[in-house]
Short mmCIF file of C-alpha atoms and ligand atoms in Angstrom, two decimals:
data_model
loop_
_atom_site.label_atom_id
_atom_site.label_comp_id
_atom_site.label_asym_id
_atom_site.label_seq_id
_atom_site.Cartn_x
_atom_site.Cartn_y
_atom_site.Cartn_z
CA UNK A 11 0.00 0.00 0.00
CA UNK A 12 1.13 3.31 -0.65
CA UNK A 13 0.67 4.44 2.88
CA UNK A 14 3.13 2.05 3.58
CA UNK A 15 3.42 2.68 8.20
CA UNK A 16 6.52 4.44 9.42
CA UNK A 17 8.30 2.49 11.78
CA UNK A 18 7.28 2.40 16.04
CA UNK A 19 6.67 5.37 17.75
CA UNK A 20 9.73 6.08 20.35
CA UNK A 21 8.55 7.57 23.85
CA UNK A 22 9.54 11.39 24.40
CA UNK A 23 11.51 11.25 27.28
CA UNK A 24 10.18 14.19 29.89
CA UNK A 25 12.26 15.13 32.50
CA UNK A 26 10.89 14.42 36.27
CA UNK A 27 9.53 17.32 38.00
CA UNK A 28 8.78 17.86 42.00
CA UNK A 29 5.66 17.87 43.77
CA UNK A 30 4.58 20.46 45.54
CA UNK A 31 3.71 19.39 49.63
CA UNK A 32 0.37 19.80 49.25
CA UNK A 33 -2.34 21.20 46.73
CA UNK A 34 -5.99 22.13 47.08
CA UNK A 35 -8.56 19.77 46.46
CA UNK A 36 -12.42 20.52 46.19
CA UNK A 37 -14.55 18.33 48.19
CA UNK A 38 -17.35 15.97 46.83
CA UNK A 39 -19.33 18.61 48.67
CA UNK A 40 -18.16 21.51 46.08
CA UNK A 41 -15.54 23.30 49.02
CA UNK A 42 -11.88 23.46 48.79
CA UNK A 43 -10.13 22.16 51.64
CA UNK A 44 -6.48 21.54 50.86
CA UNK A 45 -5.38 17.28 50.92
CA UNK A 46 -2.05 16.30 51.88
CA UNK A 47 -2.08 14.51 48.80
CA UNK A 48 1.99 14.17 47.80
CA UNK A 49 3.98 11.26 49.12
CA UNK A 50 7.30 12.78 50.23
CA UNK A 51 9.11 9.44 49.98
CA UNK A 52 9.11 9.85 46.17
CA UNK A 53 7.96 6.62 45.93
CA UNK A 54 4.48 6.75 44.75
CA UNK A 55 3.14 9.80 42.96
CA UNK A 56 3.66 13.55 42.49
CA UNK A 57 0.21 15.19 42.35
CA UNK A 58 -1.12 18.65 40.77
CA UNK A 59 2.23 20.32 40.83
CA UNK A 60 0.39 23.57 39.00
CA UNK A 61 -1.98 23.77 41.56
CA UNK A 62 -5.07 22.56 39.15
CA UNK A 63 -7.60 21.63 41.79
CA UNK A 64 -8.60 17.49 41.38
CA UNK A 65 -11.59 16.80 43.30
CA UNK A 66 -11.84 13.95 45.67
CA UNK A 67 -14.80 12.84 43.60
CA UNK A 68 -15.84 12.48 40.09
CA UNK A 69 -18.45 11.23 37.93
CA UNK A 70 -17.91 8.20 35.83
CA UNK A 71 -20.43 5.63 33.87
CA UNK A 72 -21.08 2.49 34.49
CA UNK A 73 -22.36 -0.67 33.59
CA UNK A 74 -25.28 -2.05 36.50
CA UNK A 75 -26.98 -4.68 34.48
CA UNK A 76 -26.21 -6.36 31.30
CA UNK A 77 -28.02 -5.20 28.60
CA UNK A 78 -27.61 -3.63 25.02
CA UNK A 79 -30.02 -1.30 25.87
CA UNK A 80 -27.36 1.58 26.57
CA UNK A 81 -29.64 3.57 28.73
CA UNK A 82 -30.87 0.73 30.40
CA UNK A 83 -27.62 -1.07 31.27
CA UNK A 84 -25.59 1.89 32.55
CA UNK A 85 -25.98 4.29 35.49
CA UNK A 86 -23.93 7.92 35.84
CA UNK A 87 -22.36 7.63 39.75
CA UNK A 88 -21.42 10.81 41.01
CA UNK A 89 -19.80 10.26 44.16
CA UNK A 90 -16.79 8.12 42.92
CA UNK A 91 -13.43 9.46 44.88
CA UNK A 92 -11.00 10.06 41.89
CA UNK A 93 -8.01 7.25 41.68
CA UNK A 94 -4.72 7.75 43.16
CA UNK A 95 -1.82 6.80 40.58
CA UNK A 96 0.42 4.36 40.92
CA UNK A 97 4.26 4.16 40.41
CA UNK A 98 3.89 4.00 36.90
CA UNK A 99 0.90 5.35 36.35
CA UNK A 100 -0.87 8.68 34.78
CA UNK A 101 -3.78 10.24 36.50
CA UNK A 102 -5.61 11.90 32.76
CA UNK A 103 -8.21 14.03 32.98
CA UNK A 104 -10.30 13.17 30.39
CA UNK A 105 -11.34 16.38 27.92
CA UNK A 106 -13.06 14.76 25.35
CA UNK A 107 -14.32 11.00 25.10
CA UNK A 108 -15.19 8.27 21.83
CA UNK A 109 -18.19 7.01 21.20
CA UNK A 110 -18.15 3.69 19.76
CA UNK A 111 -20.75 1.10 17.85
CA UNK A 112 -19.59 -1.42 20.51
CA UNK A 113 -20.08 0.34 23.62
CA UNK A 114 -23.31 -1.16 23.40
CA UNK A 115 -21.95 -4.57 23.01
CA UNK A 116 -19.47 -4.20 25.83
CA UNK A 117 -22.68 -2.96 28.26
CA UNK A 118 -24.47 -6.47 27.23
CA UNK A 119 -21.18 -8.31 28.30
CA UNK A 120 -20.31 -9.60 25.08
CA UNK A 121 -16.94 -8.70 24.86
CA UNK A 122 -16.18 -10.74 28.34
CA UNK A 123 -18.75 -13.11 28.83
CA UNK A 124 -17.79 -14.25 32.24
CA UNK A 125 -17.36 -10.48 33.65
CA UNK A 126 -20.34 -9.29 36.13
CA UNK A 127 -21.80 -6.12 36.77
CA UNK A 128 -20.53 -3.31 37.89
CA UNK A 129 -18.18 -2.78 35.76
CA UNK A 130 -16.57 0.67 33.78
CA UNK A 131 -17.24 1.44 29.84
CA UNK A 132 -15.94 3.90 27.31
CA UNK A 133 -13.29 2.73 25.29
CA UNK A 134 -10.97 5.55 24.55
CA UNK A 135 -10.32 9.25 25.94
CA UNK A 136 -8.27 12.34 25.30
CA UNK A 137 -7.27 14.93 27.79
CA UNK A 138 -4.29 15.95 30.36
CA UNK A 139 -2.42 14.40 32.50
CA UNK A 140 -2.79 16.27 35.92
CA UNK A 141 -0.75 13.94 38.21
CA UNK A 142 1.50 10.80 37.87
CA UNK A 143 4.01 8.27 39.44
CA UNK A 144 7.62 8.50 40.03
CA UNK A 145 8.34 5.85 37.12
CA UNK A 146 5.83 7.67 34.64
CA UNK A 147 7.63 11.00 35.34
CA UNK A 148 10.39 9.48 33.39
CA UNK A 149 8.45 10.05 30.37
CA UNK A 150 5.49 11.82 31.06
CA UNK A 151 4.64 15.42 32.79
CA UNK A 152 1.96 17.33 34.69
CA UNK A 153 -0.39 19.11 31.86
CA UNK A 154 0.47 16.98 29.06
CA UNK A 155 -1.90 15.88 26.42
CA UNK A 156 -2.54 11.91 26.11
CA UNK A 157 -4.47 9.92 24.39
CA UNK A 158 -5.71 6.00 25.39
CA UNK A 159 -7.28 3.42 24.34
CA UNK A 160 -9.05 1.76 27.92
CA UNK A 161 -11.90 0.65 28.99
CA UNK A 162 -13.34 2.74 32.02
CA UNK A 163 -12.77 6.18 29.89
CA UNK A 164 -16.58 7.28 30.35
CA UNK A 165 -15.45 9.06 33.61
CA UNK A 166 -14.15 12.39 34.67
CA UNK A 167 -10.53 11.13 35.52
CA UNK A 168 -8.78 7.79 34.91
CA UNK A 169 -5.67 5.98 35.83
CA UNK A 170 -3.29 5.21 32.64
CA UNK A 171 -0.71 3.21 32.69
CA UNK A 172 2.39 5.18 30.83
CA UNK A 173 3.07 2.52 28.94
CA UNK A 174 -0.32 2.52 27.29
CA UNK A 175 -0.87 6.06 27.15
CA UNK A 176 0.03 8.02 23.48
CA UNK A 177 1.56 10.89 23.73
CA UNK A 178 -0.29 14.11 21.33
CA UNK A 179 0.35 16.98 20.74
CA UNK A 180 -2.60 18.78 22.08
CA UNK A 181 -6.27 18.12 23.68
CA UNK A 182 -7.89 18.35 20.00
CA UNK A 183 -11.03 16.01 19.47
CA UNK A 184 -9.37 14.92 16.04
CA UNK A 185 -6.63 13.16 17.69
CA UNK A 186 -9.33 10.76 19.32
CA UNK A 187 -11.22 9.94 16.24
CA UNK A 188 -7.62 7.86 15.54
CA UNK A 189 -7.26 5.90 18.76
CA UNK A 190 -10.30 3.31 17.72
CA UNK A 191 -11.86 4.40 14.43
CA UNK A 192 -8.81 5.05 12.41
CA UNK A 193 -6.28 1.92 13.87
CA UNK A 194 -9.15 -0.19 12.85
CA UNK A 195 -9.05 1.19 9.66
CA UNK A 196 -5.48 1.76 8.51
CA UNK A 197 -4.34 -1.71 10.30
CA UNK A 198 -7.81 -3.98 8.67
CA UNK A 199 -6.84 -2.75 5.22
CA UNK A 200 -3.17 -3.14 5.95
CA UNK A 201 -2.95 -6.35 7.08
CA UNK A 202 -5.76 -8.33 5.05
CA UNK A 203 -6.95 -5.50 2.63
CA UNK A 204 -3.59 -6.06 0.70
CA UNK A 205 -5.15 -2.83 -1.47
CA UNK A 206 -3.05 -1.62 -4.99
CA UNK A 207 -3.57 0.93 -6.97
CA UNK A 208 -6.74 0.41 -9.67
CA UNK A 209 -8.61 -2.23 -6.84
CA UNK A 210 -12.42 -1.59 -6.29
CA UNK A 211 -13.44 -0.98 -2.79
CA UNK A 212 -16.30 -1.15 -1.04
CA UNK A 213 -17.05 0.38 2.47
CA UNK A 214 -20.29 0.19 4.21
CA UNK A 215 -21.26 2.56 6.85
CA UNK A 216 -18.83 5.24 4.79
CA UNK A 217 -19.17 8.34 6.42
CA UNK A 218 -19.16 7.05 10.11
CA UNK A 219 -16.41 7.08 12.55
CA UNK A 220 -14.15 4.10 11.07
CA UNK A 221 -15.12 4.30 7.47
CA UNK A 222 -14.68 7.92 6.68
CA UNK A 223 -10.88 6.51 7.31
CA UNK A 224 -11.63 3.36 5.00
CA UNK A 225 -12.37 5.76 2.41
CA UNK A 226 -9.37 7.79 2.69
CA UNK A 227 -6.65 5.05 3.43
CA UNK A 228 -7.96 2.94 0.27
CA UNK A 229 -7.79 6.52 -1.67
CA UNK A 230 -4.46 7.07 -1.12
CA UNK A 231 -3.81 3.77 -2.00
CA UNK A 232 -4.98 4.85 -5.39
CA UNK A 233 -8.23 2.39 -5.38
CA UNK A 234 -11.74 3.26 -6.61
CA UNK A 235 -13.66 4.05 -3.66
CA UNK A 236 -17.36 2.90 -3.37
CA UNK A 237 -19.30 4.24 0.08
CA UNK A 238 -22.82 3.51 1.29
CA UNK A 239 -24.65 6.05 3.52
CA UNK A 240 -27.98 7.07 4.42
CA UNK A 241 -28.59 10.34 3.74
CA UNK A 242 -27.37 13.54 0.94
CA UNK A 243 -25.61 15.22 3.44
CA UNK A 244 -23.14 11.83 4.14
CA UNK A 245 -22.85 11.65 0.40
CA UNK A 246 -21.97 14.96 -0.14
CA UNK A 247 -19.59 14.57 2.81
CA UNK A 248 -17.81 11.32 1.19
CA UNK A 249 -17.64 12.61 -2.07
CA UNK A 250 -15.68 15.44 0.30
CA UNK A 251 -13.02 13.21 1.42
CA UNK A 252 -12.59 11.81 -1.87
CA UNK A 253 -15.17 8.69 -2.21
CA UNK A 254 -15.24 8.13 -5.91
CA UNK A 255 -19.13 6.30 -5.64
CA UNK A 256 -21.16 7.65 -2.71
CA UNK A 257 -24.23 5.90 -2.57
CA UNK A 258 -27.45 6.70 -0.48
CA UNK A 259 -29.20 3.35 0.13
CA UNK A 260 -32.04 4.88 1.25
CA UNK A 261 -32.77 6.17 -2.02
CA UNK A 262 -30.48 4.04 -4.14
CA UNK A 263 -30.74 0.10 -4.76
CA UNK A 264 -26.95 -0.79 -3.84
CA UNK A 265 -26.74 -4.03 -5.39
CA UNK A 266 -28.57 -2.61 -8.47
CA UNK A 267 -25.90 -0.01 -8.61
CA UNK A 268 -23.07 -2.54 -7.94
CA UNK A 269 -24.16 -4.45 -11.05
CA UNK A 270 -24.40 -1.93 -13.19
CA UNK A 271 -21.52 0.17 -12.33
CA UNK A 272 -19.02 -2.38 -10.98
CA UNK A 273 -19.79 -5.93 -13.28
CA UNK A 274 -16.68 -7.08 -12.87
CA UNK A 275 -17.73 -6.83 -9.00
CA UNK A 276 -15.39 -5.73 -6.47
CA UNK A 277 -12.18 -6.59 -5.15
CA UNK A 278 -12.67 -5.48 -1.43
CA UNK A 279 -15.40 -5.08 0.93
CA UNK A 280 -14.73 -3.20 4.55
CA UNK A 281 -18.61 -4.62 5.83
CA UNK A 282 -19.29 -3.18 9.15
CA UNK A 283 -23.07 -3.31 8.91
CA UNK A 284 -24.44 -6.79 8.38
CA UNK A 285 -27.83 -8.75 7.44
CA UNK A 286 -28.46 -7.47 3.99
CA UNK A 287 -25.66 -5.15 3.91
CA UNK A 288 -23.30 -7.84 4.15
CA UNK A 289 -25.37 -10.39 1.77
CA UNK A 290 -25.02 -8.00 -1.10
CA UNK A 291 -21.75 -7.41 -0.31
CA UNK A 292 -20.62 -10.93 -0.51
CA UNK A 293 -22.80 -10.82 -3.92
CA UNK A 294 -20.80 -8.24 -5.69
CA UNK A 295 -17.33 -9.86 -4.68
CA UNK A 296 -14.81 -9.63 -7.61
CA UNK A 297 -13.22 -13.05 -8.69
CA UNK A 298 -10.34 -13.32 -5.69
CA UNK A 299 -12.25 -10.66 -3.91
CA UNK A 300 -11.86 -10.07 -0.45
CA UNK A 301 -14.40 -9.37 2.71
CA UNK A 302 -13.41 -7.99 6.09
CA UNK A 303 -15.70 -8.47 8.75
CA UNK A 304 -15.12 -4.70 10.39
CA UNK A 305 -18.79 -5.30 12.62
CA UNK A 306 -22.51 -5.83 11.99
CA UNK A 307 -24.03 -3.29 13.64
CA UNK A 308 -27.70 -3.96 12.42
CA UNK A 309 -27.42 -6.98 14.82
CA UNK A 310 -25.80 -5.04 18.23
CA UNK A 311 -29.53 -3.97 19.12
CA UNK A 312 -30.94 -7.51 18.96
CA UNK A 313 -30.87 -10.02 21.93
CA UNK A 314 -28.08 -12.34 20.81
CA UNK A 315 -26.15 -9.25 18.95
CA UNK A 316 -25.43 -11.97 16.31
CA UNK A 317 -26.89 -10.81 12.84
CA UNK A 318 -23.61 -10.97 10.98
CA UNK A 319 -25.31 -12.12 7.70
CA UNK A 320 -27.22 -14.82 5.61
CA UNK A 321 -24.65 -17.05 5.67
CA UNK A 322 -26.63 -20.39 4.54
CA UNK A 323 -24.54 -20.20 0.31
CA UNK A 324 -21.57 -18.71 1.83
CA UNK A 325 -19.19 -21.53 1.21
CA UNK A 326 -20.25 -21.90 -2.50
CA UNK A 327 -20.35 -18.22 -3.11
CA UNK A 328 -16.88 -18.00 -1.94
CA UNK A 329 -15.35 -21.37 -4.09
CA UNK A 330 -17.22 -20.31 -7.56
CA UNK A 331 -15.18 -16.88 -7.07
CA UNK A 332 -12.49 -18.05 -5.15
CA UNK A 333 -12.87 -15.36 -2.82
CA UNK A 334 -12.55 -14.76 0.83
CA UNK A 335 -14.07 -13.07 3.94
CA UNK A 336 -11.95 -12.39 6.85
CA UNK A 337 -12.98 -11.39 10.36
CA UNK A 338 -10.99 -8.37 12.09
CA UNK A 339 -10.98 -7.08 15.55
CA UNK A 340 -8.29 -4.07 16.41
CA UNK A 341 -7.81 -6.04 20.48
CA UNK A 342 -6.18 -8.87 18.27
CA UNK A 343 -3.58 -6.59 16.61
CA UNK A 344 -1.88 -4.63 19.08
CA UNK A 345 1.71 -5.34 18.04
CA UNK A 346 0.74 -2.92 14.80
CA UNK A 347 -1.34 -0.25 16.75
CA UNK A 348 1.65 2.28 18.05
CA UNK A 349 2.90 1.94 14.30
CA UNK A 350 -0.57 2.89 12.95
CA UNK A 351 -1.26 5.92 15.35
CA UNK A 352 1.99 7.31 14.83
CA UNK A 353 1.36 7.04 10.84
CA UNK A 354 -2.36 8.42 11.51
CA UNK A 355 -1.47 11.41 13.99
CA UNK A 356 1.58 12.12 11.53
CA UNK A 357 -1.50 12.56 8.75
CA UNK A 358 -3.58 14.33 10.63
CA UNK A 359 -1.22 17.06 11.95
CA UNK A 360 -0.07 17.48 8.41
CA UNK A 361 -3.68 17.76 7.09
CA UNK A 362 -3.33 14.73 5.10
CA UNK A 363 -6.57 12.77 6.48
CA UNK A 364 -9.98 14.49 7.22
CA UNK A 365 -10.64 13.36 11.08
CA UNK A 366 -14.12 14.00 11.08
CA UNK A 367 -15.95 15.25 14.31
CA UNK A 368 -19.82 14.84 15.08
CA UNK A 369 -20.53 16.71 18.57
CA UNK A 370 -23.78 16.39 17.96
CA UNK A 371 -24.62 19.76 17.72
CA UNK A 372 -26.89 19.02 14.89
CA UNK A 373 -29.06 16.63 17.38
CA UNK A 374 -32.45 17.30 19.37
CA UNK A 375 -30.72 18.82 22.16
CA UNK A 376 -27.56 19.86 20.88
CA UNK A 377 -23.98 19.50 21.55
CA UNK A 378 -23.32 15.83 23.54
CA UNK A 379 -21.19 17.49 26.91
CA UNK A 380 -20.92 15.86 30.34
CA UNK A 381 -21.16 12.42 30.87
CA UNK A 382 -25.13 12.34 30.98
CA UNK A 383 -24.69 13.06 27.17
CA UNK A 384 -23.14 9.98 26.22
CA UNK A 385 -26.69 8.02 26.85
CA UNK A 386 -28.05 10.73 24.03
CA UNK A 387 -24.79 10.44 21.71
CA UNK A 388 -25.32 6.37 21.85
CA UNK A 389 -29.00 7.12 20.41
CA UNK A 390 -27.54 9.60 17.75
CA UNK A 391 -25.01 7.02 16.28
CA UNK A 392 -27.94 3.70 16.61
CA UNK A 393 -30.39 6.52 14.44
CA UNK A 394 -27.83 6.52 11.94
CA UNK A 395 -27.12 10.42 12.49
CA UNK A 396 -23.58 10.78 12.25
CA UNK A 397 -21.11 12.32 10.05
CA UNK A 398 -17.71 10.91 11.49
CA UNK A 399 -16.90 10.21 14.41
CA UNK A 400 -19.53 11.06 17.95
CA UNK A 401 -17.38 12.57 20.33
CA UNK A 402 -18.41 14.06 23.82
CA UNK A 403 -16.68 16.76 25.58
CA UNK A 404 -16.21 16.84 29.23
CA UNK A 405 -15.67 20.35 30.49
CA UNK A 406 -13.90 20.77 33.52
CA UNK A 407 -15.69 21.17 36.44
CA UNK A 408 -13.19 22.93 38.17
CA UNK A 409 -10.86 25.69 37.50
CA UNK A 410 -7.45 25.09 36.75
CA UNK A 411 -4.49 26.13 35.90
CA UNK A 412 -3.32 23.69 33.36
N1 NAP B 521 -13.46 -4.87 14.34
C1 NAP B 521 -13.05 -3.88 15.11
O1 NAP B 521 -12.04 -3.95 15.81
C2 NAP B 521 -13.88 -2.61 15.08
C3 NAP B 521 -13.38 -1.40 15.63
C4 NAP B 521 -14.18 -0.24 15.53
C5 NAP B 521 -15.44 -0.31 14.91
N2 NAP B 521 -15.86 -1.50 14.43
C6 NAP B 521 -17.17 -1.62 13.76
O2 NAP B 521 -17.33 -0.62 12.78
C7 NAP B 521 -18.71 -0.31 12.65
C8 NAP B 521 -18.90 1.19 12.82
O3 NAP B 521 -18.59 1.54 14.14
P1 NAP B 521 -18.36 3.06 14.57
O4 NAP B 521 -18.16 3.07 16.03
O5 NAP B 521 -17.31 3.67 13.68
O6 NAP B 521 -19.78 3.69 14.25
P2 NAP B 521 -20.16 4.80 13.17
O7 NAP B 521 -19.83 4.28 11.81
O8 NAP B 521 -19.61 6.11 13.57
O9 NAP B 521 -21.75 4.87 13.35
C9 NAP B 521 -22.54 3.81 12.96
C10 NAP B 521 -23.10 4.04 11.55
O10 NAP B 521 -23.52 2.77 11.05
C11 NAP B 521 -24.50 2.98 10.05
N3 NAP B 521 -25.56 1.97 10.10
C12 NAP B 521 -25.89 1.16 9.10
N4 NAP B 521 -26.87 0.32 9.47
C13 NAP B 521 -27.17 0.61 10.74
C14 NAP B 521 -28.11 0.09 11.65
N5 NAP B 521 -28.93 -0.89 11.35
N6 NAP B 521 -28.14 0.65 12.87
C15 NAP B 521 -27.31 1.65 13.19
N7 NAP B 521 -26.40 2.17 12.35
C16 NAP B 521 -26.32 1.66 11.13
C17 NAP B 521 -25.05 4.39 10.25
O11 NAP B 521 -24.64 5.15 9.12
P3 NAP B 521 -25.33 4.93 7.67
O12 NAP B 521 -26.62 4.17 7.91
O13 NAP B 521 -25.53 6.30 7.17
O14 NAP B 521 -24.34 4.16 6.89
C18 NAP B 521 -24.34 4.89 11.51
O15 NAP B 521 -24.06 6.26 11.45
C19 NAP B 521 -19.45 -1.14 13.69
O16 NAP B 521 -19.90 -2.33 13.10
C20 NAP B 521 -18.36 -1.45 14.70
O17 NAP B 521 -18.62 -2.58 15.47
C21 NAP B 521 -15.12 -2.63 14.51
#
């Protein structure tokens, strides 16, 4: 591929700075009382050395009952006292936060059947870090921007390890949209997309947080890009970021389209929808054409959450063409994933890729901030609103000085 990956990000080294005795905290009660908070032995943590208030609580989501019912399966706590870092851990306070097709999935306990409720969701953050361990300082400052990729991020403040954390640049909601959405994206294609310049792709669920980077990635790859979406303003959007064949499939037969347009079918699918979506798609395969299994999120809303197509002719569909379909899920390629966000943020600093945003302004009730928003932001994405990725901001309750 073209955008062949740089090789591994190397950690910025930060020099180690000293904690102040003590720093003021508010209380879960909303007063400031100051918290002896720094452990003078050096041998835990050094703790809001800019004199940023952290509360002693926060709010966080999560998960009381199994369900994939969002709204049903997860409760906002308010009264949760904020964690305490580790040696060689970061204490981030979380600015803005992804939402993802799966969180729902991960609230009915299907990524971990044998985990029990409660448990934390959110998948991903973006914000500073405002205190850290005496190993982390190594690397890693007071006020820094990080990114993560975690469960538990649905909360005010979380604990990152410094190994796992990703150093940015700044707090900017772009950055995020790469963390999930675009290391699915640019590592998928990589690895089992094998795309060259001329090949016909297909991605489903286009303009959405993962495949408005599907689009992109197999453009500069030099392929014909193909994008289904349901609505104008997605279309217009993907023929935006360079999608050769937007088509609406509300208002568009696809696999009508695909047969005309594309006989010759085509040579690879990114299918993150499912049932009918992924049918057709299996139907318009090119001879040696190739299907990743990104998701099927017309099943996530259903009981079982298993919808991924009408598999019954699947075998002989594949043999007459001698095509395949391949399943990919980003937790089973971490060895690539610092490779791919250092390629992606590279991109995205230098204007290269469109990181779409959707805060949701556009919605019923506008703009998705605070945690209580993420309950209306997980409705958005299921009503098929979005252009790009659904991010909610988390403003900071308190002031500070970072
Ligand atoms: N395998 C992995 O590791 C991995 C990682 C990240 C995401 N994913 C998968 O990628 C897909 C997209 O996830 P995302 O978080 O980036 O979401 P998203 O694309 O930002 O939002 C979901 C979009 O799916 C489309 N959609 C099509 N049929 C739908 C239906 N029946 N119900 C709801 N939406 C429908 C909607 O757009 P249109 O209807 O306009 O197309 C909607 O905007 C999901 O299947 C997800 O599981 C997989």
């Amino acid at each position: 591929m073209s955008w062949s990956a740089l090789s591994c990000a190397r950690p910025r080294s930060w020099g180690a700075r000293l904690a102040p005795l003590a720093s003021p905290v508010r209380s879960c009660l909303g007063g400031v009382r100051p918290r002896p908070i720094v452990d003078m032995s050096y041998s835990r943590h050094f703790l809001d050395f800019q004199g940023s208030s952290i509360p002693t609580c926060m709010k966080k989501l999560v998960v009381t009952k199994l369900s994939a019912n969002f709204r049903e399966a997860v409760a906002l706590r308010h009264d949760v006292p904020v964690p305490l870092p580790g040696d060689g851990d970061l204490l981030v306070r979380n600015r803005f936060v992804g939402v993802n097709a799966s969180d729902i999935n991960y609230s009915a306990g299907r990524y971990d059947p044998t985990v029990k409720p409660p448990f934390d969701t959110g998948f991903e953050g973006i914000g500073e870090i405002v205190a850290l361990g005496l190993s982390a300082s190594a690397k890693y400052t007071v006020g820094q921007a990080v990114a993560y990729m975690r469960y538990g991020a649905f909360a005010e403040y979380i604990i990152v390890p410094s190994k796992e954390a990703i150093p940015v640049p700044s707090v900017k909601p772009e950055f995020l949209t790469l963390l999930v959405s675009g290391t699915t994206a640019y590592i998928s294609l990589k690895e089992l997309g094998k795309l060259s310049e001329g090949k016909t792709v297909l991605v489903t669920a286009a303009a959405g947080g993962t495949g408005q980077f599907a689009v992109q990635l197999s453009k500069k790859a030099k392929c014909n890009v193909i994008g289904t979406c349901s609505s104008d303003e997605k279309s217009d959007f993907l023929k935006s970021i360079g999608c050769d064949h937007p088509i609406n499939y509300k208002t568009e037969n696809v696999a009508d389209v695909l047969k005309k347009v594309y006989p010759k079918g085509v040579d690879v699918v990114y299918e993150s929808v499912g049932g009918k979506m992924f049918d057709l798609a299996v139907n318009s395969l090119a001879i040696k054409g190739r299907l990743i299994v990104i998701g099927f999120i017309s099943g996530y809303q259903t009981r079982t959450g298993l919808q991924p197509g009408y598999v019954e002719m699947l075998p002989a569909k594949l043999l007459r063409k001698s095509a395949s379909i391949q399943g990919f899920f980003l937790n089973h390629y971490f060895s690539e994933y610092k490779m791919a966000m250092k390629h992606l943020l590279e991109m995205c600093e230098n204007r290269e890729l469109v990181c779409e945003v959707d805060f949701g302004d556009m919605s019923p009730e506008g703009k998705f901030t605070g945690l209580e928003s993420v309950f209306r932001a997980i409705d958005y994405m299921y009503m098929g609103k979005n252009i790009g990725k659904i991010v909610v901001e988390l403003p900071h309750p308190v002031n500070s000085k970072l």
